[in-house]
PDB file of C-alpha atoms in Angstrom:
ATOM      1  CA  MET Q   1      13.965 -18.993  12.231  1.00  0.00           C
ATOM      2  CA  SER Q   2      14.494 -17.041  15.525  1.00  0.00           C
ATOM      3  CA  LYS Q   3      16.641 -13.887  15.349  1.00  0.00           C
ATOM      4  CA  ASP Q   4      19.362 -12.929  17.772  1.00  0.00           C
ATOM      5  CA  VAL Q   5      18.821  -9.170  17.493  1.00  0.00           C
ATOM      6  CA  GLU Q   6      21.560  -8.273  19.919  1.00  0.00           C
ATOM      7  CA  ARG Q   7      24.085 -10.390  18.050  1.00  0.00           C
ATOM      8  CA  SER Q   8      23.116  -9.018  14.634  1.00  0.00           C
ATOM      9  CA  THR Q   9      23.379  -5.445  15.967  1.00  0.00           C
ATOM     10  CA  LYS Q  10      26.877  -6.172  17.268  1.00  0.00           C
ATOM     11  CA  LEU Q  11      27.868  -7.690  13.919  1.00  0.00           C
ATOM     12  CA  LYS Q  12      26.528  -4.624  12.116  1.00  0.00           C
ATOM     13  CA  GLU Q  13      28.471  -2.257  14.368  1.00  0.00           C
ATOM     14  CA  ASP Q  14      31.656  -4.283  13.968  1.00  0.00           C
ATOM     15  CA  GLY Q  15      31.099  -4.400  10.219  1.00  0.00           C
ATOM     16  CA  ASN Q  16      30.639  -0.626  10.098  1.00  0.00           C
ATOM     17  CA  TYR Q  17      33.905  -0.171  11.989  1.00  0.00           C
ATOM     18  CA  ARG Q  18      35.742  -2.418   9.516  1.00  0.00           C
ATOM     19  CA  PHE Q  19      34.147  -0.580   6.577  1.00  0.00           C
ATOM     20  CA  GLN Q  20      35.198   2.835   7.868  1.00  0.00           C
ATOM     21  CA  ALA Q  21      38.704   1.476   8.354  1.00  0.00           C
ATOM     22  CA  GLY Q  22      38.802   0.371   4.713  1.00  0.00           C
ATOM     23  CA  ASP Q  23      38.660  -3.349   5.531  1.00  0.00           C
ATOM     24  CA  TYR Q  24      35.866  -4.163   3.076  1.00  0.00           C
ATOM     25  CA  ILE Q  25      36.504  -7.911   3.092  1.00  0.00           C
ATOM     26  CA  GLY Q  26      36.231  -7.957   6.886  1.00  0.00           C
ATOM     27  CA  ALA Q  27      33.104  -5.784   6.793  1.00  0.00           C
ATOM     28  CA  GLU Q  28      31.428  -8.011   4.197  1.00  0.00           C
ATOM     29  CA  SER Q  29      32.261 -11.059   6.275  1.00  0.00           C
ATOM     30  CA  LEU Q  30      30.781  -9.583   9.456  1.00  0.00           C
ATOM     31  CA  TYR Q  31      27.559  -8.467   7.777  1.00  0.00           C
ATOM     32  CA  SER Q  32      27.208 -12.023   6.472  1.00  0.00           C
ATOM     33  CA  LYS Q  33      28.342 -13.813   9.603  1.00  0.00           C
ATOM     34  CA  ALA Q  34      25.857 -16.307  10.983  1.00  0.00           C
ATOM     35  CA  PRO Q  35      25.822 -19.893  12.160  1.00  0.00           C
ATOM     36  CA  LYS Q  36      25.871 -22.401   9.334  1.00  0.00           C
ATOM     37  CA  VAL Q  37      22.539 -24.159   8.982  1.00  0.00           C
ATOM     38  CA  ASN Q  38      21.487 -27.343   7.301  1.00  0.00           C
ATOM     39  CA  ILE Q  39      18.666 -26.928   4.778  1.00  0.00           C
ATOM     40  CA  ASP Q  40      17.672 -30.096   2.961  1.00  0.00           C
ATOM     41  CA  HIS Q  41      21.045 -31.577   3.966  1.00  0.00           C
ATOM     42  CA  ILE Q  42      22.884 -28.653   2.279  1.00  0.00           C
ATOM     43  CA  VAL Q  43      25.177 -26.673   4.561  1.00  0.00           C
ATOM     44  CA  CYS Q  44      24.964 -22.929   3.835  1.00  0.00           C
ATOM     45  CA  SER Q  45      25.633 -19.568   5.467  1.00  0.00           C
ATOM     46  CA  ILE Q  46      23.051 -16.790   5.777  1.00  0.00           C
ATOM     47  CA  ILE Q  47      23.160 -13.065   6.537  1.00  0.00           C
ATOM     48  CA  ALA Q  48      23.279 -12.269  10.247  1.00  0.00           C
ATOM     49  CA  ASP Q  49      19.661 -11.050  10.310  1.00  0.00           C
ATOM     50  CA  ASP Q  50      17.707 -11.640   7.107  1.00  0.00           C
ATOM     51  CA  VAL Q  51      14.898  -9.227   8.044  1.00  0.00           C
ATOM     52  CA  ASN Q  52      17.199  -6.289   8.796  1.00  0.00           C
ATOM     53  CA  PRO Q  53      17.265  -4.010   5.700  1.00  0.00           C
ATOM     54  CA  SER Q  54      20.326  -2.106   6.941  1.00  0.00           C
ATOM     55  CA  LEU Q  55      22.479  -5.230   6.924  1.00  0.00           C
ATOM     56  CA  TYR Q  56      21.719  -5.771   3.234  1.00  0.00           C
ATOM     57  CA  THR Q  57      22.565  -2.198   2.222  1.00  0.00           C
ATOM     58  CA  ASN Q  58      25.689  -2.140   4.381  1.00  0.00           C
ATOM     59  CA  ARG Q  59      26.891  -5.402   2.890  1.00  0.00           C
ATOM     60  CA  ALA Q  60      26.074  -4.069  -0.583  1.00  0.00           C
ATOM     61  CA  MET Q  61      28.325  -1.051   0.065  1.00  0.00           C
ATOM     62  CA  ALA Q  62      31.162  -3.341   1.112  1.00  0.00           C
ATOM     63  CA  ARG Q  63      30.613  -5.512  -1.965  1.00  0.00           C
ATOM     64  CA  ILE Q  64      30.749  -2.464  -4.227  1.00  0.00           C
ATOM     65  CA  ARG Q  65      34.202  -1.683  -2.855  1.00  0.00           C
ATOM     66  CA  LEU Q  66      35.185  -5.266  -3.632  1.00  0.00           C
ATOM     67  CA  GLU Q  67      33.654  -4.928  -7.127  1.00  0.00           C
ATOM     68  CA  LEU Q  68      31.186  -7.707  -6.354  1.00  0.00           C
ATOM     69  CA  PHE Q  69      28.425  -5.908  -8.193  1.00  0.00           C
ATOM     70  CA  GLU Q  70      26.006  -8.759  -8.873  1.00  0.00           C
ATOM     71  CA  PRO Q  71      25.903  -9.872  -5.195  1.00  0.00           C
ATOM     72  CA  ALA Q  72      25.521  -6.213  -4.200  1.00  0.00           C
ATOM     73  CA  ILE Q  73      22.557  -5.891  -6.576  1.00  0.00           C
ATOM     74  CA  SER Q  74      21.028  -8.972  -4.982  1.00  0.00           C
ATOM     75  CA  ASP Q  75      21.401  -7.393  -1.525  1.00  0.00           C
ATOM     76  CA  CYS Q  76      19.740  -4.165  -2.683  1.00  0.00           C
ATOM     77  CA  ASN Q  77      16.834  -6.044  -4.224  1.00  0.00           C
ATOM     78  CA  GLN Q  78      16.356  -8.037  -1.034  1.00  0.00           C
ATOM     79  CA  CYS Q  79      16.332  -4.825   0.981  1.00  0.00           C
ATOM     80  CA  LEU Q  80      13.725  -3.325  -1.349  1.00  0.00           C
ATOM     81  CA  LYS Q  81      11.644  -6.469  -1.047  1.00  0.00           C
ATOM     82  CA  LEU Q  82      11.671  -6.116   2.736  1.00  0.00           C
ATOM     83  CA  THR Q  83      10.745  -2.424   2.583  1.00  0.00           C
ATOM     84  CA  SER Q  84       8.146  -2.572  -0.219  1.00  0.00           C
ATOM     85  CA  GLY Q  85      10.495  -0.614  -2.464  1.00  0.00           C
ATOM     86  CA  ASN Q  86      10.667   2.392  -0.147  1.00  0.00           C
ATOM     87  CA  HIS Q  87      14.333   2.415   0.824  1.00  0.00           C
ATOM     88  CA  LEU Q  88      16.282   5.415  -0.450  1.00  0.00           C
ATOM     89  CA  LYS Q  89      19.734   3.997   0.297  1.00  0.00           C
ATOM     90  CA  ALA Q  90      18.960   0.708  -1.459  1.00  0.00           C
ATOM     91  CA  HIS Q  91      17.893   2.507  -4.651  1.00  0.00           C
ATOM     92  CA  PHE Q  92      20.970   4.742  -4.459  1.00  0.00           C
ATOM     93  CA  ILE Q  93      23.396   1.826  -4.031  1.00  0.00           C
ATOM     94  CA  LEU Q  94      21.541  -0.231  -6.638  1.00  0.00           C
ATOM     95  CA  SER Q  95      22.000   2.587  -9.147  1.00  0.00           C
ATOM     96  CA  GLN Q  96      25.751   2.622  -8.514  1.00  0.00           C
ATOM     97  CA  CYS Q  97      25.952  -1.140  -9.060  1.00  0.00           C
ATOM     98  CA  GLN Q  98      23.903  -1.037 -12.247  1.00  0.00           C
ATOM     99  CA  LEU Q  99      26.036   1.787 -13.597  1.00  0.00           C
ATOM    100  CA  ALA Q 100      29.179  -0.226 -12.862  1.00  0.00           C
ATOM    101  CA  ILE Q 101      27.908  -3.125 -15.004  1.00  0.00           C
ATOM    102  CA  HIS Q 102      26.792  -0.688 -17.742  1.00  0.00           C
ATOM    103  CA  ASP Q 103      23.056  -1.245 -17.281  1.00  0.00           C
ATOM    104  CA  TYR Q 104      22.462   2.449 -17.948  1.00  0.00           C
ATOM    105  CA  ASP Q 105      18.660   2.479 -18.215  1.00  0.00           C
ATOM    106  CA  SER Q 106      18.189   0.574 -14.956  1.00  0.00           C
ATOM    107  CA  ALA Q 107      20.810   2.722 -13.215  1.00  0.00           C
ATOM    108  CA  LEU Q 108      18.974   5.898 -14.199  1.00  0.00           C
ATOM    109  CA  GLU Q 109      15.626   4.431 -13.136  1.00  0.00           C
ATOM    110  CA  SER Q 110      17.011   3.498  -9.707  1.00  0.00           C
ATOM    111  CA  ALA Q 111      18.680   6.891  -9.269  1.00  0.00           C
ATOM    112  CA  LEU Q 112      15.456   8.714 -10.139  1.00  0.00           C
ATOM    113  CA  GLU Q 113      13.558   6.588  -7.630  1.00  0.00           C
ATOM    114  CA  ALA Q 114      16.145   7.454  -4.967  1.00  0.00           C
ATOM    115  CA  HIS Q 115      15.747  11.114  -5.889  1.00  0.00           C
ATOM    116  CA  ARG Q 116      11.957  10.885  -5.598  1.00  0.00           C
ATOM    117  CA  LEU Q 117      12.186   9.369  -2.126  1.00  0.00           C
ATOM    118  CA  CYS Q 118      14.814  11.924  -1.164  1.00  0.00           C
ATOM    119  CA  VAL Q 119      12.539  14.826  -2.085  1.00  0.00           C
ATOM    120  CA  GLU Q 120       9.483  13.271  -0.449  1.00  0.00           C
ATOM    121  CA  THR Q 121      11.275  12.682   2.852  1.00  0.00           C
ATOM    122  CA  ASN Q 122      13.303  15.910   2.758  1.00  0.00           C
ATOM    123  CA  ASP Q 123      16.431  13.796   3.185  1.00  0.00           C
ATOM    124  CA  LYS Q 124      19.789  15.550   3.559  1.00  0.00           C
ATOM    125  CA  SER Q 125      21.400  13.324   0.898  1.00  0.00           C
ATOM    126  CA  LEU Q 126      19.720  15.213  -1.968  1.00  0.00           C
ATOM    127  CA  GLY Q 127      23.082  16.509  -3.237  1.00  0.00           C
ATOM    128  CA  PRO Q 128      24.778  13.115  -3.707  1.00  0.00           C
ATOM    129  CA  VAL Q 129      21.591  11.585  -5.095  1.00  0.00           C
ATOM    130  CA  THR Q 130      21.218  14.433  -7.612  1.00  0.00           C
ATOM    131  CA  ASN Q 131      24.832  13.936  -8.674  1.00  0.00           C
ATOM    132  CA  GLN Q 132      24.151  10.227  -9.189  1.00  0.00           C
ATOM    133  CA  VAL Q 133      21.182  10.979 -11.450  1.00  0.00           C
ATOM    134  CA  LEU Q 134      23.284  13.363 -13.516  1.00  0.00           C
ATOM    135  CA  ARG Q 135      26.115  10.844 -13.676  1.00  0.00           C
ATOM    136  CA  CYS Q 136      23.691   8.165 -14.915  1.00  0.00           C
ATOM    137  CA  LYS Q 137      22.277  10.478 -17.563  1.00  0.00           C
ATOM    138  CA  LYS Q 138      25.729  11.517 -18.743  1.00  0.00           C
ATOM    139  CA  GLU Q 139      27.136   7.998 -18.927  1.00  0.00           C
ATOM    140  CA  ARG Q 140      23.948   6.763 -20.594  1.00  0.00           C
ATOM    141  CA  TRP Q 141      24.189   9.569 -23.136  1.00  0.00           C
ATOM    142  CA  GLU Q 142      27.880   8.873 -23.740  1.00  0.00           C
ATOM    143  CA  GLU Q 143      27.079   5.215 -24.406  1.00  0.00           C
ATOM    144  CA  MET Q 144      24.309   6.230 -26.809  1.00  0.00           C
ATOM    145  CA  GLU Q 145      26.788   8.509 -28.574  1.00  0.00           C
ATOM    146  CA  LYS Q 146      29.350   5.716 -28.875  1.00  0.00           C
ATOM    147  CA  LYS Q 147      26.668   3.452 -30.330  1.00  0.00           C
ATOM    148  CA  ARG Q 148      25.610   6.166 -32.756  1.00  0.00           C
ATOM    149  CA  ALA Q 149      29.232   6.691 -33.812  1.00  0.00           C
ATOM    150  CA  ARG Q 150      29.715   2.939 -34.363  1.00  0.00           C
ATOM    151  CA  GLU Q 151      26.543   2.758 -36.421  1.00  0.00           C
ATOM    152  CA  GLY Q 152      27.700   5.764 -38.455  1.00  0.00           C
ATOM    153  CA  GLN Q 153      31.038   4.111 -39.173  1.00  0.00           C
ATOM    154  CA  GLU Q 154      29.315   0.869 -40.180  1.00  0.00           C
ATOM    155  CA  LEU Q 155      26.968   2.788 -42.465  1.00  0.00           C
ATOM    156  CA  GLU Q 156      29.909   4.575 -44.062  1.00  0.00           C
ATOM    157  CA  LYS Q 157      31.676   1.269 -44.741  1.00  0.00           C
ATOM    158  CA  GLU Q 158      28.520  -0.215 -46.270  1.00  0.00           C
ATOM    159  CA  VAL Q 159      27.878   2.814 -48.495  1.00  0.00           C
ATOM    160  CA  ILE Q 160      31.484   3.003 -49.697  1.00  0.00           C
ATOM    161  CA  ALA Q 161      31.525  -0.750 -50.381  1.00  0.00           C
ATOM    162  CA  LEU Q 162      28.361  -0.423 -52.472  1.00  0.00           C
ATOM    163  CA  MET Q 163      29.864   2.483 -54.405  1.00  0.00           C
ATOM    164  CA  LEU Q 164      33.077   0.547 -55.064  1.00  0.00           C
ATOM    165  CA  ARG Q 165      31.100  -2.386 -56.434  1.00  0.00           C
ATOM    166  CA  GLU Q 166      29.028  -0.044 -58.574  1.00  0.00           C
ATOM    167  CA  ARG Q 167      32.193   1.579 -59.891  1.00  0.00           C
ATOM    168  CA  GLU Q 168      33.602  -1.809 -60.876  1.00  0.00           C
ATOM    169  CA  ASP Q 169      30.379  -2.743 -62.663  1.00  0.00           C
ATOM    170  CA  MET Q 170      30.266   0.552 -64.523  1.00  0.00           C
ATOM    171  CA  VAL Q 171      33.917   0.332 -65.569  1.00  0.00           C
ATOM    172  CA  GLU Q 172      33.415  -3.244 -66.788  1.00  0.00           C
ATOM    173  CA  SER Q 173      30.503  -2.128 -68.945  1.00  0.00           C
ATOM    174  CA  CYS Q 174      32.656   0.391 -70.839  1.00  0.00           C
ATOM    175  CA  TYR Q 175      33.756  -0.415 -74.423  1.00  0.00           C
ATOM    176  CA  ASN Q 176      37.272   1.051 -74.470  1.00  0.00           C
ATOM    177  CA  ALA Q 177      40.136   2.093 -72.233  1.00  0.00           C
ATOM    178  CA  LEU Q 178      39.457   5.831 -72.468  1.00  0.00           C
ATOM    179  CA  GLU Q 179      35.829   5.409 -71.469  1.00  0.00           C
ATOM    180  CA  LYS Q 180      36.857   3.154 -68.598  1.00  0.00           C
ATOM    181  CA  LYS Q 181      39.339   5.784 -67.396  1.00  0.00           C
ATOM    182  CA  ILE Q 182      36.737   8.554 -67.480  1.00  0.00           C
ATOM    183  CA  VAL Q 183      34.101   6.484 -65.661  1.00  0.00           C
ATOM    184  CA  ALA Q 184      36.634   5.322 -63.049  1.00  0.00           C
ATOM    185  CA  GLU Q 185      37.689   8.917 -62.341  1.00  0.00           C
ATOM    186  CA  GLU Q 186      34.070  10.036 -62.051  1.00  0.00           C
ATOM    187  CA  TRP Q 187      33.321   7.337 -59.519  1.00  0.00           C
ATOM    188  CA  GLU Q 188      36.526   8.020 -57.619  1.00  0.00           C
ATOM    189  CA  ASN Q 189      35.411  11.635 -57.199  1.00  0.00           C
ATOM    190  CA  LYS Q 190      31.975  10.474 -56.023  1.00  0.00           C
ATOM    191  CA  ILE Q 191      33.558   8.179 -53.440  1.00  0.00           C
ATOM    192  CA  LYS Q 192      35.870  10.938 -52.214  1.00  0.00           C
ATOM    193  CA  LEU Q 193      32.907  13.287 -51.867  1.00  0.00           C
ATOM    194  CA  MET Q 194      30.973  10.665 -49.923  1.00  0.00           C
ATOM    195  CA  ARG Q 195      33.923  10.080 -47.576  1.00  0.00           C
ATOM    196  CA  TYR Q 196      34.235  13.835 -47.062  1.00  0.00           C
ATOM    197  CA  THR Q 197      30.499  14.107 -46.318  1.00  0.00           C
ATOM    198  CA  PHE Q 198      30.686  11.401 -43.658  1.00  0.00           C
ATOM    199  CA  GLU Q 199      33.816  12.945 -42.146  1.00  0.00           C
ATOM    200  CA  ALA Q 200      32.292  16.438 -42.038  1.00  0.00           C
ATOM    201  CA  SER Q 201      29.113  15.084 -40.464  1.00  0.00           C
ATOM    202  CA  ARG Q 202      31.112  13.139 -37.893  1.00  0.00           C
ATOM    203  CA  ALA Q 203      33.233  16.155 -36.937  1.00  0.00           C
ATOM    204  CA  ASP Q 204      30.159  18.384 -36.668  1.00  0.00           C
ATOM    205  CA  SER Q 205      28.332  15.840 -34.513  1.00  0.00           C
ATOM    206  CA  GLU Q 206      31.248  15.267 -32.173  1.00  0.00           C
ATOM    207  CA  ARG Q 207      31.673  18.983 -31.682  1.00  0.00           C
ATOM    208  CA  LYS Q 208      28.043  19.576 -30.743  1.00  0.00           C
ATOM    209  CA  ARG Q 209      26.875  16.540 -28.831  1.00  0.00           C
ATOM    210  CA  GLU Q 210      27.777  17.566 -25.316  1.00  0.00           C
ATOM    211  CA  VAL Q 211      25.294  18.834 -22.733  1.00  0.00           C
ATOM    212  CA  PRO Q 212      26.795  21.452 -20.381  1.00  0.00           C
ATOM    213  CA  ASP Q 213      25.776  21.339 -16.717  1.00  0.00           C
ATOM    214  CA  TRP Q 214      24.382  24.881 -16.716  1.00  0.00           C
ATOM    215  CA  VAL Q 215      21.446  23.983 -19.012  1.00  0.00           C
ATOM    216  CA  VAL Q 216      20.315  21.017 -16.861  1.00  0.00           C
ATOM    217  CA  ASP Q 217      17.575  21.405 -14.245  1.00  0.00           C
ATOM    218  CA  ASP Q 218      18.594  19.749 -10.958  1.00  0.00           C
ATOM    219  CA  ILE Q 219      15.035  18.582 -10.212  1.00  0.00           C
ATOM    220  CA  SER Q 220      13.737  17.145 -13.483  1.00  0.00           C
ATOM    221  CA  PHE Q 221      17.222  16.660 -15.007  1.00  0.00           C
ATOM    222  CA  GLY Q 222      15.962  17.946 -18.338  1.00  0.00           C
ATOM    223  CA  ILE Q 223      17.102  20.927 -20.386  1.00  0.00           C
ATOM    224  CA  MET Q 224      15.713  24.161 -18.904  1.00  0.00           C
ATOM    225  CA  ILE Q 225      13.255  26.107 -21.058  1.00  0.00           C
ATOM    226  CA  ASP Q 226      11.925  28.642 -18.543  1.00  0.00           C
ATOM    227  CA  PRO Q 227      14.496  28.935 -15.721  1.00  0.00           C
ATOM    228  CA  VAL Q 228      13.703  30.886 -12.560  1.00  0.00           C
ATOM    229  CA  MET Q 229      15.939  31.802  -9.628  1.00  0.00           C
ATOM    230  CA  THR Q 230      15.405  31.188  -5.924  1.00  0.00           C
ATOM    231  CA  LYS Q 231      16.487  33.640  -3.226  1.00  0.00           C
ATOM    232  CA  THR Q 232      19.919  31.981  -3.154  1.00  0.00           C
ATOM    233  CA  GLY Q 233      20.488  32.602  -6.859  1.00  0.00           C
ATOM    234  CA  LYS Q 234      20.116  28.938  -7.846  1.00  0.00           C
ATOM    235  CA  SER Q 235      18.111  28.395 -11.045  1.00  0.00           C
ATOM    236  CA  TYR Q 236      15.558  25.674 -11.783  1.00  0.00           C
ATOM    237  CA  GLU Q 237      13.034  24.951 -14.497  1.00  0.00           C
ATOM    238  CA  ARG Q 238       9.870  26.840 -13.477  1.00  0.00           C
ATOM    239  CA  ALA Q 239       7.558  23.812 -13.695  1.00  0.00           C
ATOM    240  CA  SER Q 240       9.957  21.676 -11.622  1.00  0.00           C
ATOM    241  CA  ILE Q 241      10.474  24.128  -8.767  1.00  0.00           C
ATOM    242  CA  MET Q 242       6.749  25.001  -8.667  1.00  0.00           C
ATOM    243  CA  GLU Q 243       5.900  21.303  -8.318  1.00  0.00           C
ATOM    244  CA  HIS Q 244       8.537  21.014  -5.589  1.00  0.00           C
ATOM    245  CA  ILE Q 245       7.069  23.986  -3.709  1.00  0.00           C
ATOM    246  CA  ARG Q 246       3.601  22.450  -3.924  1.00  0.00           C
ATOM    247  CA  ARG Q 247       4.939  19.333  -2.210  1.00  0.00           C
ATOM    248  CA  SER Q 248       7.257  21.101   0.210  1.00  0.00           C
ATOM    249  CA  ALA Q 249       7.538  24.883   0.518  1.00  0.00           C
ATOM    250  CA  THR Q 250      11.278  24.775   1.102  1.00  0.00           C
ATOM    251  CA  ASP Q 251      14.428  25.472  -0.886  1.00  0.00           C
ATOM    252  CA  PRO Q 252      15.690  22.148  -2.341  1.00  0.00           C
ATOM    253  CA  ILE Q 253      19.219  22.877  -1.116  1.00  0.00           C
ATOM    254  CA  THR Q 254      19.057  25.104   1.988  1.00  0.00           C
ATOM    255  CA  ARG Q 255      15.694  23.790   3.295  1.00  0.00           C
ATOM    256  CA  GLU Q 256      14.752  27.380   4.106  1.00  0.00           C
ATOM    257  CA  PRO Q 257      11.114  28.442   3.454  1.00  0.00           C
ATOM    258  CA  LEU Q 258      10.457  29.089  -0.244  1.00  0.00           C
ATOM    259  CA  HIS Q 259       7.270  30.275  -1.938  1.00  0.00           C
ATOM    260  CA  ALA Q 260       6.246  30.912  -5.535  1.00  0.00           C
ATOM    261  CA  GLY Q 261       6.468  34.656  -4.951  1.00  0.00           C
ATOM    262  CA  ASP Q 262      10.165  34.294  -4.130  1.00  0.00           C
ATOM    263  CA  LEU Q 263      11.003  33.096  -7.640  1.00  0.00           C
ATOM    264  CA  ARG Q 264      12.412  35.429 -10.268  1.00  0.00           C
ATOM    265  CA  PRO Q 265      12.847  34.769 -14.023  1.00  0.00           C
ATOM    266  CA  ASN Q 266      16.444  34.210 -15.107  1.00  0.00           C
ATOM    267  CA  LEU Q 267      16.143  35.851 -18.509  1.00  0.00           C
ATOM    268  CA  GLN Q 268      19.844  35.666 -19.309  1.00  0.00           C
ATOM    269  CA  LEU Q 269      19.970  31.929 -18.646  1.00  0.00           C
ATOM    270  CA  LYS Q 270      16.710  31.426 -20.545  1.00  0.00           C
ATOM    271  CA  GLU Q 271      18.210  33.097 -23.601  1.00  0.00           C
ATOM    272  CA  ALA Q 272      21.386  31.008 -23.293  1.00  0.00           C
ATOM    273  CA  CYS Q 273      19.397  27.749 -22.976  1.00  0.00           C
ATOM    274  CA  GLN Q 274      17.279  28.644 -25.997  1.00  0.00           C
ATOM    275  CA  GLU Q 275      20.388  29.443 -28.015  1.00  0.00           C
ATOM    276  CA  PHE Q 276      21.881  26.089 -27.020  1.00  0.00           C
ATOM    277  CA  LEU Q 277      18.739  24.238 -28.139  1.00  0.00           C
ATOM    278  CA  ASP Q 278      18.583  26.195 -31.390  1.00  0.00           C
ATOM    279  CA  LYS Q 279      22.068  24.986 -32.251  1.00  0.00           C
ATOM    280  CA  ASN Q 280      21.693  21.511 -30.732  1.00  0.00           C
ATOM    281  CA  GLY Q 281      18.209  20.227 -31.505  1.00  0.00           C
ATOM    282  CA  TRP Q 282      19.255  16.669 -30.589  1.00  0.00           C
ATOM    283  CA  ALA Q 283      19.518  17.776 -26.923  1.00  0.00           C
ATOM    284  CA  VAL Q 284      15.750  17.440 -26.442  1.00  0.00           C
ATOM    285  CA  ASP Q 285      16.416  13.693 -26.031  1.00  0.00           C
ATOM    286  CA  TRP Q 286      18.755  14.320 -23.074  1.00  0.00           C
TER     287      TRP Q 286
END
């Protein structure tokens, strides 16, 4: 099918204007606008230029604003297909869509891919992309915590139900009222202790299971073990920043020249991170 490049460019520009003005319905319509064609006697509408990756990502952004997440995901995937998977913006938008539909693993995978491309191309959007990765990790972790809490509550119900049935069986096996009373009281104390144990464990877990931003490395997004500082005072995990310098001898934020000799150990932060891990061993799964 022949492409009217001039027309599709005009539609894109008009769509961008509508998007910036907050008219997301109008923007989505313009990015999609094209003559209706007849394929196998079925009348359908196509995107203005189906080989222009920018039209797909722009339309995806408009669809996000309209909460049309599945169509937006489709646009991002089509863009990635056209670009052999090497489109930073498509991965970034795709991650936002996947997060919105609670596909946390896929959202994190897409965000990390956007981050990889961002670092490789020295793109200026590193800040927003980094924030998206952290957001994905946090929301994924929060969902895992909710699931863990639900499973803990279900386990508590099952254990207490088993104990109640056992208490009834034991009481029924007693020969007289006094014995039944003693056995019932013993089991009641056991059940109370079990409830207290679950409650104490739940309170302890809820208090600890939060990862503060200051322990997270902005390159690998893991907990820092051996943090070092750049000339600007920003700290990174040593292995992460050394790998970054090997690829590009620049500061990840300022883009100024940065070499291994410029790094200094952040002993105070290292001690704080180690103390956090000592008290929160579960955080290694972050």
